[in-house]
CSV table of N, CA and C and ligand atoms in Angstrom, one decimal:
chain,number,residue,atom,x,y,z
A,98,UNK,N,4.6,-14.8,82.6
A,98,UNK,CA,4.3,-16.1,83.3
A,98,UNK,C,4.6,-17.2,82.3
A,99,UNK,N,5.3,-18.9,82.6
A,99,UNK,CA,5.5,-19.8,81.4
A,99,UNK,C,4.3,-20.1,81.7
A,100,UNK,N,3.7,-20.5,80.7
A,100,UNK,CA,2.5,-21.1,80.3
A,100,UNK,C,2.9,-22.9,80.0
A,101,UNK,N,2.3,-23.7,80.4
A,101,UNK,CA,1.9,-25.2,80.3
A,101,UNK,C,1.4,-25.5,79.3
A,102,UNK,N,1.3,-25.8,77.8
A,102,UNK,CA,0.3,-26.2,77.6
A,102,UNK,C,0.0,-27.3,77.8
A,103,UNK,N,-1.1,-27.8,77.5
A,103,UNK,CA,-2.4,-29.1,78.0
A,103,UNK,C,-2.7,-29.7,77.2
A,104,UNK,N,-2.4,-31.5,77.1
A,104,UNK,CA,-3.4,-32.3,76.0
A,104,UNK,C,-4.3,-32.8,76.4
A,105,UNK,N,-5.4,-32.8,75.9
A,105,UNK,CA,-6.2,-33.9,76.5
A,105,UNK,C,-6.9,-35.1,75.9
A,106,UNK,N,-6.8,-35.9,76.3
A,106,UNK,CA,-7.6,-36.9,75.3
A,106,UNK,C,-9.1,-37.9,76.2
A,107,UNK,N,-10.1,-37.8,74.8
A,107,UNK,CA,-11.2,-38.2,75.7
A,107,UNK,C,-11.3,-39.7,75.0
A,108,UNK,N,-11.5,-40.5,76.2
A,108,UNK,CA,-11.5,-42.1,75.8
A,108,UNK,C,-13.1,-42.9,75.8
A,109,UNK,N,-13.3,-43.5,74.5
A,109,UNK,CA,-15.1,-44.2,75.1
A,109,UNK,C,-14.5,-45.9,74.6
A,110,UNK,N,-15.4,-46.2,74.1
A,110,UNK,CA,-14.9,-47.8,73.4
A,110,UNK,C,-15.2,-47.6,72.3
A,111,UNK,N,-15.7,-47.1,71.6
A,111,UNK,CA,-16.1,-47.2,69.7
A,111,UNK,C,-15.5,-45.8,69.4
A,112,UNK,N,-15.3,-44.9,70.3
A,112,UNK,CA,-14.7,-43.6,69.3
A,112,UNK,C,-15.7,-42.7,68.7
A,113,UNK,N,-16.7,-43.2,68.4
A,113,UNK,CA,-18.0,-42.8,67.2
A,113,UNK,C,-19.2,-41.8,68.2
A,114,UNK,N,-19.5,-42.2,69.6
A,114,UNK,CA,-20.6,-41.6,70.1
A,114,UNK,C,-20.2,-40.8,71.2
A,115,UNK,N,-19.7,-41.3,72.6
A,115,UNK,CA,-19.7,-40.0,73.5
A,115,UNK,C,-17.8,-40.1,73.1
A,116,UNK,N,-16.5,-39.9,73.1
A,116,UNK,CA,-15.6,-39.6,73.3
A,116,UNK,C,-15.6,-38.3,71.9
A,117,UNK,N,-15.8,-38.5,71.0
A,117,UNK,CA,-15.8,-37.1,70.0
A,117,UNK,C,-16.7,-36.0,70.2
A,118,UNK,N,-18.0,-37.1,70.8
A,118,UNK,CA,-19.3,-35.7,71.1
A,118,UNK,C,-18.2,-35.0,72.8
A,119,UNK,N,-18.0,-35.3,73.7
A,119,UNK,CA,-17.1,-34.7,74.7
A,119,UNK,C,-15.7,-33.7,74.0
A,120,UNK,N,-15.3,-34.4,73.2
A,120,UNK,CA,-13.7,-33.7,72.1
A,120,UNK,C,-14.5,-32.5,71.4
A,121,UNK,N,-15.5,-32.6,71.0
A,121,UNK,CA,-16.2,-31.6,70.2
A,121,UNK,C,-16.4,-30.3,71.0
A,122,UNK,N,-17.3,-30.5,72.2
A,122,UNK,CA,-17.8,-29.9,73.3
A,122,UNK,C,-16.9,-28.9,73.9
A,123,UNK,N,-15.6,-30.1,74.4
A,123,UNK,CA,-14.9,-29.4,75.2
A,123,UNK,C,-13.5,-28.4,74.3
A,124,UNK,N,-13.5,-28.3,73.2
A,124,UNK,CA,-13.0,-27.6,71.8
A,124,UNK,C,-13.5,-26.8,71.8
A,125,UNK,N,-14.7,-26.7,72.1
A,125,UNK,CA,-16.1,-25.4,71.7
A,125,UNK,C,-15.4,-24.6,73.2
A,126,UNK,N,-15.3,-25.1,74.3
A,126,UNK,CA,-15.4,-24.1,75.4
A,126,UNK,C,-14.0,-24.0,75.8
A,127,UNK,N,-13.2,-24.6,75.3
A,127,UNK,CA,-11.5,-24.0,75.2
A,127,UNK,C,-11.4,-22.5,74.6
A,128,UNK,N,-12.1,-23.1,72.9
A,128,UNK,CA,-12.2,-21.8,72.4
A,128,UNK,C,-13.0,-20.5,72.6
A,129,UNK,N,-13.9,-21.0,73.2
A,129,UNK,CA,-14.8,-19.8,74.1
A,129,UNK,C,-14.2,-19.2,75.2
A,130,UNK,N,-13.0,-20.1,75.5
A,130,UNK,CA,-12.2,-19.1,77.3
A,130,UNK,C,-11.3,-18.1,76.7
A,131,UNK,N,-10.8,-18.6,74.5
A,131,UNK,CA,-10.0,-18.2,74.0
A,131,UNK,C,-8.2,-19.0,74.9
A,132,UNK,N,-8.5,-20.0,75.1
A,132,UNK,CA,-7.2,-20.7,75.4
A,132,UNK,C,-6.7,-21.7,74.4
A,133,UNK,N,-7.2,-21.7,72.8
A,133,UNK,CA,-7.1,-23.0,72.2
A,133,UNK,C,-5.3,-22.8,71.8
A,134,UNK,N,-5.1,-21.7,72.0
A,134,UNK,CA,-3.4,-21.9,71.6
A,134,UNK,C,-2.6,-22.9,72.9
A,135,UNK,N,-3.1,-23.0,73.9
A,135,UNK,CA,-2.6,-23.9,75.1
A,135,UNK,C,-3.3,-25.1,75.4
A,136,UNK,N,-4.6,-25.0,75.0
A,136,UNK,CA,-5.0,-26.8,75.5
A,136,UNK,C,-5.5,-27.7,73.6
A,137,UNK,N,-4.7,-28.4,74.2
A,137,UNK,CA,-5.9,-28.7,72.4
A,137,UNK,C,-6.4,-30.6,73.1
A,138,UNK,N,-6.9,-31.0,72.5
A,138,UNK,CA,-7.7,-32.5,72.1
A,138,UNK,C,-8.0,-33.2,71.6
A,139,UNK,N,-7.8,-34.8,71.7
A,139,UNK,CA,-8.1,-35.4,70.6
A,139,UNK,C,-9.3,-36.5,71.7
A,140,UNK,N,-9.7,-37.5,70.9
A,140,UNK,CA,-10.3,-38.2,71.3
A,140,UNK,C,-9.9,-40.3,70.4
A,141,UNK,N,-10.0,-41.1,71.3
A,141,UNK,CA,-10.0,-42.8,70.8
A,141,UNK,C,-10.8,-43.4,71.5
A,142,UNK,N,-10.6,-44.7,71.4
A,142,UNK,CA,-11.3,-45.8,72.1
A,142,UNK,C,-10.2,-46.7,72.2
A,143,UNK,N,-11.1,-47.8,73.0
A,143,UNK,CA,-10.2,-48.3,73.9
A,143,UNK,C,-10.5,-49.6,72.6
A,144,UNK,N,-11.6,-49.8,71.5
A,144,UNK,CA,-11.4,-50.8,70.6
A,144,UNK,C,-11.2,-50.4,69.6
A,145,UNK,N,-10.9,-51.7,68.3
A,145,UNK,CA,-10.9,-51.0,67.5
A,145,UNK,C,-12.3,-51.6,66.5
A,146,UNK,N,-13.3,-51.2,66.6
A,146,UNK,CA,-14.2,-51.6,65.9
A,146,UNK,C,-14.7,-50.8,65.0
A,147,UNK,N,-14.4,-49.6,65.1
A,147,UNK,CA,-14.7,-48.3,63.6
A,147,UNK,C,-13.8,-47.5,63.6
A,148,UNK,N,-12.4,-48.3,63.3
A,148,UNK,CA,-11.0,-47.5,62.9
A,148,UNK,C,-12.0,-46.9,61.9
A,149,UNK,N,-11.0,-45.2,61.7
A,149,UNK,CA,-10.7,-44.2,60.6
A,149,UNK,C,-12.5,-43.5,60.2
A,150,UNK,N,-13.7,-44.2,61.1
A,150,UNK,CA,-14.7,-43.5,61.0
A,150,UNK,C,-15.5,-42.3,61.5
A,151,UNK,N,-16.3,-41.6,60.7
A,151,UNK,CA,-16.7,-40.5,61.4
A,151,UNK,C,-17.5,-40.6,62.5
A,152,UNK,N,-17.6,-39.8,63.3
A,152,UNK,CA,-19.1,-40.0,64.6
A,152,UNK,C,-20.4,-40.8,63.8
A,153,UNK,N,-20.8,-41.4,65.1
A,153,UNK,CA,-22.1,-41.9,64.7
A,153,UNK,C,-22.9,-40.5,63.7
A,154,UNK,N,-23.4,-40.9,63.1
A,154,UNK,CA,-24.6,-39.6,62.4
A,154,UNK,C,-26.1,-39.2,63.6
A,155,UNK,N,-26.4,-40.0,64.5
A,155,UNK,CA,-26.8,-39.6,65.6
A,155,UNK,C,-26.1,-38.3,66.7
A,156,UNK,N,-25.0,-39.1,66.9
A,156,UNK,CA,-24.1,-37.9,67.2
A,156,UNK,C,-23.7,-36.9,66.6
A,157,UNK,N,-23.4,-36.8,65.5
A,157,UNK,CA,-23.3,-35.5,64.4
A,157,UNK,C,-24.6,-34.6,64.3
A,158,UNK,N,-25.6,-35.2,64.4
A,158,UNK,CA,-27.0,-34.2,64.3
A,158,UNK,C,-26.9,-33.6,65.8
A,159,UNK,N,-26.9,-34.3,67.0
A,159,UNK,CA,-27.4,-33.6,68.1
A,159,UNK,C,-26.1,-32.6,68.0
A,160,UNK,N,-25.1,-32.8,67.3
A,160,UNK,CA,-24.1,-31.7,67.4
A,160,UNK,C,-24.6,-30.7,66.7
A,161,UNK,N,-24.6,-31.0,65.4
A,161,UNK,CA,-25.5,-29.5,64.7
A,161,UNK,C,-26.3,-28.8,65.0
A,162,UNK,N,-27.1,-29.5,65.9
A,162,UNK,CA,-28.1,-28.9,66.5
A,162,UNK,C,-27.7,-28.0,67.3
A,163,UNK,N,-26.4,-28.1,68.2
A,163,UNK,CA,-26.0,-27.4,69.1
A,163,UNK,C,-24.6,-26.9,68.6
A,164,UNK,N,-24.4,-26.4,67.2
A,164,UNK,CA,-23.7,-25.3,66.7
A,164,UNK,C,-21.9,-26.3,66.5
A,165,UNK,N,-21.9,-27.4,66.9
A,165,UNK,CA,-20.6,-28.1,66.6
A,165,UNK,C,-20.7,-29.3,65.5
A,166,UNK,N,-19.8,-28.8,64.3
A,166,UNK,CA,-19.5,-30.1,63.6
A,166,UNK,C,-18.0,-31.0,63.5
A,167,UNK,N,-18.5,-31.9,63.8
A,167,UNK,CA,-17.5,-33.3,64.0
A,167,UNK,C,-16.9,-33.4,63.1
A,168,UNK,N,-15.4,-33.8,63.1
A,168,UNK,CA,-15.0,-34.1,62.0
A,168,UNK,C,-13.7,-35.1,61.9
A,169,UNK,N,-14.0,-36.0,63.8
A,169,UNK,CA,-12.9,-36.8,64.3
A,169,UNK,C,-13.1,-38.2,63.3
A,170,UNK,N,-12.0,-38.7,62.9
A,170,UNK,CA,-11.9,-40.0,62.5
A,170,UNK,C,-11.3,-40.8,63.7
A,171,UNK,N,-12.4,-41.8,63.8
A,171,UNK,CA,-12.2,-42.8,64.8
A,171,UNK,C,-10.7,-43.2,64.8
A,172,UNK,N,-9.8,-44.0,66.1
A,172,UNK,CA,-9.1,-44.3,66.3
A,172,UNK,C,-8.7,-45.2,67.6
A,173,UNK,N,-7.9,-46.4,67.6
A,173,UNK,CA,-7.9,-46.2,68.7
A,173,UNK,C,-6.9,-46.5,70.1
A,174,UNK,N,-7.1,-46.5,71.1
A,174,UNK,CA,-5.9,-45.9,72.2
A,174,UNK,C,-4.8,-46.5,72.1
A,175,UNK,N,-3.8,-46.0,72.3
A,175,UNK,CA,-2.2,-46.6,72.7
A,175,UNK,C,-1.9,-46.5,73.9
A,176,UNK,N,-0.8,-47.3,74.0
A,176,UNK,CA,-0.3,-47.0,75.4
A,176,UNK,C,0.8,-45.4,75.3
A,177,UNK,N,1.1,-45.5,74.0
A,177,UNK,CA,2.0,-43.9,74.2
A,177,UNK,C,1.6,-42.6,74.4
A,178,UNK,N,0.1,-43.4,74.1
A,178,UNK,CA,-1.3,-41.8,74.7
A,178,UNK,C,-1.2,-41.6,75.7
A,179,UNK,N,-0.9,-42.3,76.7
A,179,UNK,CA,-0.8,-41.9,78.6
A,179,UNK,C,0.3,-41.4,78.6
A,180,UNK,N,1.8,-41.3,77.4
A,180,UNK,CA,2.6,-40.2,77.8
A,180,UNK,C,2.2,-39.2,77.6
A,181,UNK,N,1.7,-39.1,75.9
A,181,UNK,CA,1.4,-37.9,75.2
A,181,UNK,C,0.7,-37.0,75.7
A,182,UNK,N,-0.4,-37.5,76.2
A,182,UNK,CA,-1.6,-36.4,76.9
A,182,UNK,C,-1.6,-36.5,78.7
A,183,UNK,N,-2.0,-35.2,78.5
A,183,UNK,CA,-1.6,-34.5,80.5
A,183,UNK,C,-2.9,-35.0,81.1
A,184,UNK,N,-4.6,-35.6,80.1
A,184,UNK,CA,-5.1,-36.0,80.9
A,184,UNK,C,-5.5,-36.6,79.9
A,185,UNK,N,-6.2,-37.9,80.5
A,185,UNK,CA,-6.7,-39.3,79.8
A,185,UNK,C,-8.2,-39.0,80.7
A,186,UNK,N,-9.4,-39.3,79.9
A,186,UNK,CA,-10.8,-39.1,80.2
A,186,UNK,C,-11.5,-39.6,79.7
A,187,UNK,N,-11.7,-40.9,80.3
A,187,UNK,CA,-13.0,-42.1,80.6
A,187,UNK,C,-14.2,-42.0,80.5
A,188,UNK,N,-14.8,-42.2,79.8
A,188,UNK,CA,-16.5,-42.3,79.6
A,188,UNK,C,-17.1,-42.9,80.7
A,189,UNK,N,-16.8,-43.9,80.6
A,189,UNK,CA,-16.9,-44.8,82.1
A,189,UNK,C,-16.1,-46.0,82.7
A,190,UNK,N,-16.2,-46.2,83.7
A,190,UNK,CA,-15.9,-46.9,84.7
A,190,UNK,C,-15.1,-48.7,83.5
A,191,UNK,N,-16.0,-48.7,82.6
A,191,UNK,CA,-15.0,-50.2,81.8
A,191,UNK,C,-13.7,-49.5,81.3
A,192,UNK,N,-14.2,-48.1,80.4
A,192,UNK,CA,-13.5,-47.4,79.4
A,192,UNK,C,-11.9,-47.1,80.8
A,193,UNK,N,-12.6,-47.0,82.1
A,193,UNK,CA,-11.5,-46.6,82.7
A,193,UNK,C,-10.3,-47.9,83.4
A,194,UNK,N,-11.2,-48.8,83.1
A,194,UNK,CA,-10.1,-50.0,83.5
A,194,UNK,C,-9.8,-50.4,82.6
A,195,UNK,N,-10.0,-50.6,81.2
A,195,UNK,CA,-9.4,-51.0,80.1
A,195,UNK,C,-7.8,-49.8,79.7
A,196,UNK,N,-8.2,-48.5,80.4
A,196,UNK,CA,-7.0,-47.5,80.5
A,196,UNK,C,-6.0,-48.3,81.3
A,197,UNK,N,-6.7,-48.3,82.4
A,197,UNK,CA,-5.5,-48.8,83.7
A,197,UNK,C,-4.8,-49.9,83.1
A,198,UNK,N,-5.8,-51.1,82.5
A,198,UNK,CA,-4.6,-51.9,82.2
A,198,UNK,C,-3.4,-51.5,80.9
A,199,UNK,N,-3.8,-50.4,80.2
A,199,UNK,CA,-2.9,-50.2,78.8
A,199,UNK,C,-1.7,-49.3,79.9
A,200,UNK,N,-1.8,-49.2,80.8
A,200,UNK,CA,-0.8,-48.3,81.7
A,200,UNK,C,0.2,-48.8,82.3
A,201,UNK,N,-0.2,-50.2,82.0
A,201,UNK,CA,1.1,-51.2,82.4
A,201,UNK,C,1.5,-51.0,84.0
A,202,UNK,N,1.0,-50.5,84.9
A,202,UNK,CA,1.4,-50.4,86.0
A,202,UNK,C,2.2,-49.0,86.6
A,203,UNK,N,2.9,-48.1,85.8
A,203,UNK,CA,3.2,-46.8,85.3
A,203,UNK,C,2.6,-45.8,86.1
A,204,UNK,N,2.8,-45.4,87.4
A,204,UNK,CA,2.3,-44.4,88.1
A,204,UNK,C,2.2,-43.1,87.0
A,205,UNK,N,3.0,-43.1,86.3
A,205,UNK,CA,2.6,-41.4,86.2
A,205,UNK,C,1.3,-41.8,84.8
A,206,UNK,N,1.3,-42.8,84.4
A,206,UNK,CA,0.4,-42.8,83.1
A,206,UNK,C,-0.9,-42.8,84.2
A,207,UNK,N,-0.9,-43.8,85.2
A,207,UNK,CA,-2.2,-43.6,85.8
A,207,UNK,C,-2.7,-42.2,86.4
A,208,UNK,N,-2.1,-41.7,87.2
A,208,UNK,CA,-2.2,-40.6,87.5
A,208,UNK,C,-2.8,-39.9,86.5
A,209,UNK,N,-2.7,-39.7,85.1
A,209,UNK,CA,-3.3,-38.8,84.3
A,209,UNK,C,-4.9,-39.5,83.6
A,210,UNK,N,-5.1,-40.4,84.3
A,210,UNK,CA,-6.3,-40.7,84.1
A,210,UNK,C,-7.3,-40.3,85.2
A,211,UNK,N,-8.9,-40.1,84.5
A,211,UNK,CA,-9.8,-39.5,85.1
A,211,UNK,C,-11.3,-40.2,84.7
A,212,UNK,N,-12.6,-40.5,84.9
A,212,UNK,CA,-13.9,-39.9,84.9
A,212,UNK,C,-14.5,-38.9,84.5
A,213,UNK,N,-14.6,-38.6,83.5
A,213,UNK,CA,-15.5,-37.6,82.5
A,213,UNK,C,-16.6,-36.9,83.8
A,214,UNK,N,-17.2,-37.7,84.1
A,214,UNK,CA,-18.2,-37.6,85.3
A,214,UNK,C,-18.1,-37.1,86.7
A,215,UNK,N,-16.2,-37.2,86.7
A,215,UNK,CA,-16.1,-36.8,88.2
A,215,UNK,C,-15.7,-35.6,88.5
A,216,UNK,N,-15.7,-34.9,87.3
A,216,UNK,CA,-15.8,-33.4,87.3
A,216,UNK,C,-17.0,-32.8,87.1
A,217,UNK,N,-17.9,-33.4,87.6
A,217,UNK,CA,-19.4,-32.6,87.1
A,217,UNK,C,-19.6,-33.0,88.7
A,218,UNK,N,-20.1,-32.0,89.9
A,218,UNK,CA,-19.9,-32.1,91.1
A,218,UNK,C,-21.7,-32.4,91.3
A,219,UNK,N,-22.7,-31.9,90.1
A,219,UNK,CA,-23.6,-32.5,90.5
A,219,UNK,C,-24.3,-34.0,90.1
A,220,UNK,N,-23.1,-34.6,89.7
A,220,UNK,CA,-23.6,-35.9,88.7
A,220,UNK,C,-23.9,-36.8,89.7
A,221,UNK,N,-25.4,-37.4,89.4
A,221,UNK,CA,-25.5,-38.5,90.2
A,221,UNK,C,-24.9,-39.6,90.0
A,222,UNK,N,-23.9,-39.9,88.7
A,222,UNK,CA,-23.2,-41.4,88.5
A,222,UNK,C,-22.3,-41.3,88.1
A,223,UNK,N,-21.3,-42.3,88.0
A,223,UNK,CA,-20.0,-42.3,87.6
A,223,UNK,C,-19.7,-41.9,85.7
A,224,UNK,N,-21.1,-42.8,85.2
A,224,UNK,CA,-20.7,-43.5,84.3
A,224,UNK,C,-21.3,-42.6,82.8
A,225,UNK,N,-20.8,-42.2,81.3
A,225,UNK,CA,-21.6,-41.4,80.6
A,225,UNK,C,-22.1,-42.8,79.7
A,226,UNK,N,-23.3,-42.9,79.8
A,226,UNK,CA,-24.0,-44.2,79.6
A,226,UNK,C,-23.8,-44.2,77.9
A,227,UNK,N,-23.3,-45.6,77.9
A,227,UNK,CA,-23.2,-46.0,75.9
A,227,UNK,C,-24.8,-45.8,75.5
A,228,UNK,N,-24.7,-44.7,74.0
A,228,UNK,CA,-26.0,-44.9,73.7
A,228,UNK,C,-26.2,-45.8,72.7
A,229,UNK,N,-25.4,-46.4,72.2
A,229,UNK,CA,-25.0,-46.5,70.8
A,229,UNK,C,-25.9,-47.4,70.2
A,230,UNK,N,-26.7,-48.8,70.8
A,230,UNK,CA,-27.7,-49.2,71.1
A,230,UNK,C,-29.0,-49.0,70.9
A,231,UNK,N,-29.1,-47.7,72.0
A,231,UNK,CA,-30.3,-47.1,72.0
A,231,UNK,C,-31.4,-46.4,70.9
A,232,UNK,N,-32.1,-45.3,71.0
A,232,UNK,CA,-32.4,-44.6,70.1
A,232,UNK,C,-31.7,-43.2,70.8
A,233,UNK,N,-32.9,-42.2,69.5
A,233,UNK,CA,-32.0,-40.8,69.4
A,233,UNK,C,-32.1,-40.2,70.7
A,234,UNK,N,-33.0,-40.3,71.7
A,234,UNK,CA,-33.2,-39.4,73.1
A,234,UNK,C,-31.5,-39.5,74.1
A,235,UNK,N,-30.9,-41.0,74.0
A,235,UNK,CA,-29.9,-41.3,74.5
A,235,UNK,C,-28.7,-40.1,74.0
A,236,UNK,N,-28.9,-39.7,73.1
A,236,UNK,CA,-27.7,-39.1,72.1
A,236,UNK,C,-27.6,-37.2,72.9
A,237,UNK,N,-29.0,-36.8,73.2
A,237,UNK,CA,-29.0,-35.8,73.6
A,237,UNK,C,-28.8,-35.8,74.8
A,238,UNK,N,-29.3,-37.0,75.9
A,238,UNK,CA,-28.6,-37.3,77.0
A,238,UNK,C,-27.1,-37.2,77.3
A,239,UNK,N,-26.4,-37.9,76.3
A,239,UNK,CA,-25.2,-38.1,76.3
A,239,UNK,C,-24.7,-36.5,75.8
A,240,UNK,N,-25.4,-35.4,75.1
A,240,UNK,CA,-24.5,-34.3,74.7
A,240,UNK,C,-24.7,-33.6,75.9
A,241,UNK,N,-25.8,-33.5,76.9
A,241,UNK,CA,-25.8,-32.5,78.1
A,241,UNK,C,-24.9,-33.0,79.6
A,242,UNK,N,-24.9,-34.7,79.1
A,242,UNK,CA,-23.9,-35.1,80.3
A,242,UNK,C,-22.6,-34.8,79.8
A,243,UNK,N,-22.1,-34.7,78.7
A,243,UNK,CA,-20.5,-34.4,78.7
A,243,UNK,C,-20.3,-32.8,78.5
A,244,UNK,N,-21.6,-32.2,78.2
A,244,UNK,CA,-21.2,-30.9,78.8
A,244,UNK,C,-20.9,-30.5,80.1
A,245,UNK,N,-21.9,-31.1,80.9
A,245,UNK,CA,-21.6,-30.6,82.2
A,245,UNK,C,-20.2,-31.3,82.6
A,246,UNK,N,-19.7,-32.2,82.1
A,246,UNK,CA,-17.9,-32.5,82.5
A,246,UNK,C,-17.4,-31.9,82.1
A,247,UNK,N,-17.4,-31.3,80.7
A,247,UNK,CA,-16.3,-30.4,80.4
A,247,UNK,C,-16.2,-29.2,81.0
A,248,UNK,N,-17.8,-28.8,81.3
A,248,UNK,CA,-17.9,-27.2,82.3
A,248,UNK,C,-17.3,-27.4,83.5
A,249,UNK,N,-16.8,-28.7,84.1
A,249,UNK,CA,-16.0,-29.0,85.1
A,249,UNK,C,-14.4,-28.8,85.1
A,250,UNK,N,-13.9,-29.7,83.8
A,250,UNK,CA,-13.0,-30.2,83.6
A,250,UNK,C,-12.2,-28.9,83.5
A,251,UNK,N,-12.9,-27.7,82.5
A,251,UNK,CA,-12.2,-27.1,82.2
A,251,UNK,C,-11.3,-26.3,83.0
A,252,UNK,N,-12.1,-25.8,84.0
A,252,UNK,CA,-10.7,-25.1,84.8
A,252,UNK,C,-9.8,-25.5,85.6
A,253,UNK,N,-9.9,-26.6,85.7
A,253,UNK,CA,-9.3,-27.7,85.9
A,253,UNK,C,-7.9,-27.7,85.6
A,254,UNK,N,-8.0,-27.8,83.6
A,254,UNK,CA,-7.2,-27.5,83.2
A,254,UNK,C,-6.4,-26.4,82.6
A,255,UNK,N,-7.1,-25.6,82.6
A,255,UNK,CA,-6.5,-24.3,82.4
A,255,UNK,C,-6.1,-24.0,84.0
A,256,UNK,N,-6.3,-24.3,84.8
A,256,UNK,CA,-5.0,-23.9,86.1
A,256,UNK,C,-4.1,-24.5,85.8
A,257,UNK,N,-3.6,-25.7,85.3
A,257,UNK,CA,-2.6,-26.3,85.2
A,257,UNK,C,-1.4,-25.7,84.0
A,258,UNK,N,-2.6,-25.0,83.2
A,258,UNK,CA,-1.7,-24.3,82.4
A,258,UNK,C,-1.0,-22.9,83.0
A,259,UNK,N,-1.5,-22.4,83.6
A,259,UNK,CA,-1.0,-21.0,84.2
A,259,UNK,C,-0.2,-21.6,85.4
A,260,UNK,N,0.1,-23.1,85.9
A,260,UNK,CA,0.9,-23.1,87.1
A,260,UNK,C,2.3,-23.7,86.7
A,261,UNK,N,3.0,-23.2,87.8
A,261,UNK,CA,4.6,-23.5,87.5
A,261,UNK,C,4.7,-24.7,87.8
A,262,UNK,N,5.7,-24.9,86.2
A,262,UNK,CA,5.8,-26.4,85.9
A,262,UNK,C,6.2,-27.3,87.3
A,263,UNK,N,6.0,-28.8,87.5
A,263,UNK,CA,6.8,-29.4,88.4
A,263,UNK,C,7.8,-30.0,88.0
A,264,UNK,N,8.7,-30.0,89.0
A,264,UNK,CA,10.2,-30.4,88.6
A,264,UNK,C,10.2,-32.2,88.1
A,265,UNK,N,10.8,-32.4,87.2
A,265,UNK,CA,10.8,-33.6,86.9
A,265,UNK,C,11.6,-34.4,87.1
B,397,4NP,P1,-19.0,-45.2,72.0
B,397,4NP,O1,-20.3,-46.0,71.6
B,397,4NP,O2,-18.1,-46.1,72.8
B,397,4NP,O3,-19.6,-44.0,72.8
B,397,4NP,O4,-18.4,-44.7,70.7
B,397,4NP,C1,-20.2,-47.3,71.0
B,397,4NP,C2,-20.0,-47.4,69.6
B,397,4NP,C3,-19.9,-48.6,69.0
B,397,4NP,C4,-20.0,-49.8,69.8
B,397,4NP,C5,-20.2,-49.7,71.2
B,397,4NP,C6,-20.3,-48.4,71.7
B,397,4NP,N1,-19.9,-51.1,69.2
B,397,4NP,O5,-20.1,-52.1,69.9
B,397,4NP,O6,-19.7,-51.2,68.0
């Protein structure tokens, strides 16, 4: 069978809180299906207010806590990201119009954009709420909501890798 592989990239607005804690996550359960030779990930933001920094340290703990360490240096989005990666994935609903517009209008760039949230079929909201603000309870919120997207997302994309390419 040709195999597809898959990029993905997860988009927030600082880079530092939920798009690496999601990049982290969904890394963990790639390599738990044992697909990491076909899908890989990165994660940016849509600003640039903490180029080249590590995750919040809020987010680094509730990671350790839960067996994953971070090690993404902030960055953030381009428009050449909507060719590079097969899917673009939105923290929320700003993070996802601030995409549309770097898409210039570009059916196929839009098309590979998504909602973190709209692959979790039981989620009551669109949006993975900024904690960055908040305190630490927000942080653990934010690591069980981007799990349950990734536990969505993922076969998602791994069907895409086992299906025959489309003609281009
Ligand atoms: P993130 O959280 O978008 O989940 O990385 C934020 C981090 C920093 C800021 C806002 C949100 N900030 O305004 O600096």
């Amino acid at each position: 069978m040709t195999m597809n592989p898959q990029r993905v990239l997860f988009v927030c607005l600082g880079n530092i809180c939920r798009s690496p804690q999601a990049e982290g996550i969904f890394a963990q359960l790639v390599a738990q299906a044992g697909l990491s030779q076909w899908i890989s990930c990165d994660s940016a933001g849509t600003s640039d207010y903490h180029i080249d920094e590590l995750p919040d340290p809020r987010t680094r703990d509730v990671s350790l806590r839960n067996g994953l360490t971070l090690q993404h240096r902030s960055r953030q989005v381009q428009a050449a990201d909507l060719d590079d990666f097969d899917w673009v994935i939105a923290m929320d609903q700003s993070n996802l119009a601030a995409l549309q517009r770097l898409a210039g209008g570009q059916r196929r760039r839009l098309s590979r954009i998504h909602l973190l949230r709209s692959f979790d079929p039981q989620s009551p909201d669109l949006d993975v709420p900024d904690p960055w603000a908040g305190g630490a309870g927000g942080f653990d919120r934010v690591y069980a909501i981007c799990l349950h997207g990734c536990l969505g997302l993922l076969p998602q994309v791994a069907a895409r890798v086992r299906a025959a390419p489309k003609p281009t």
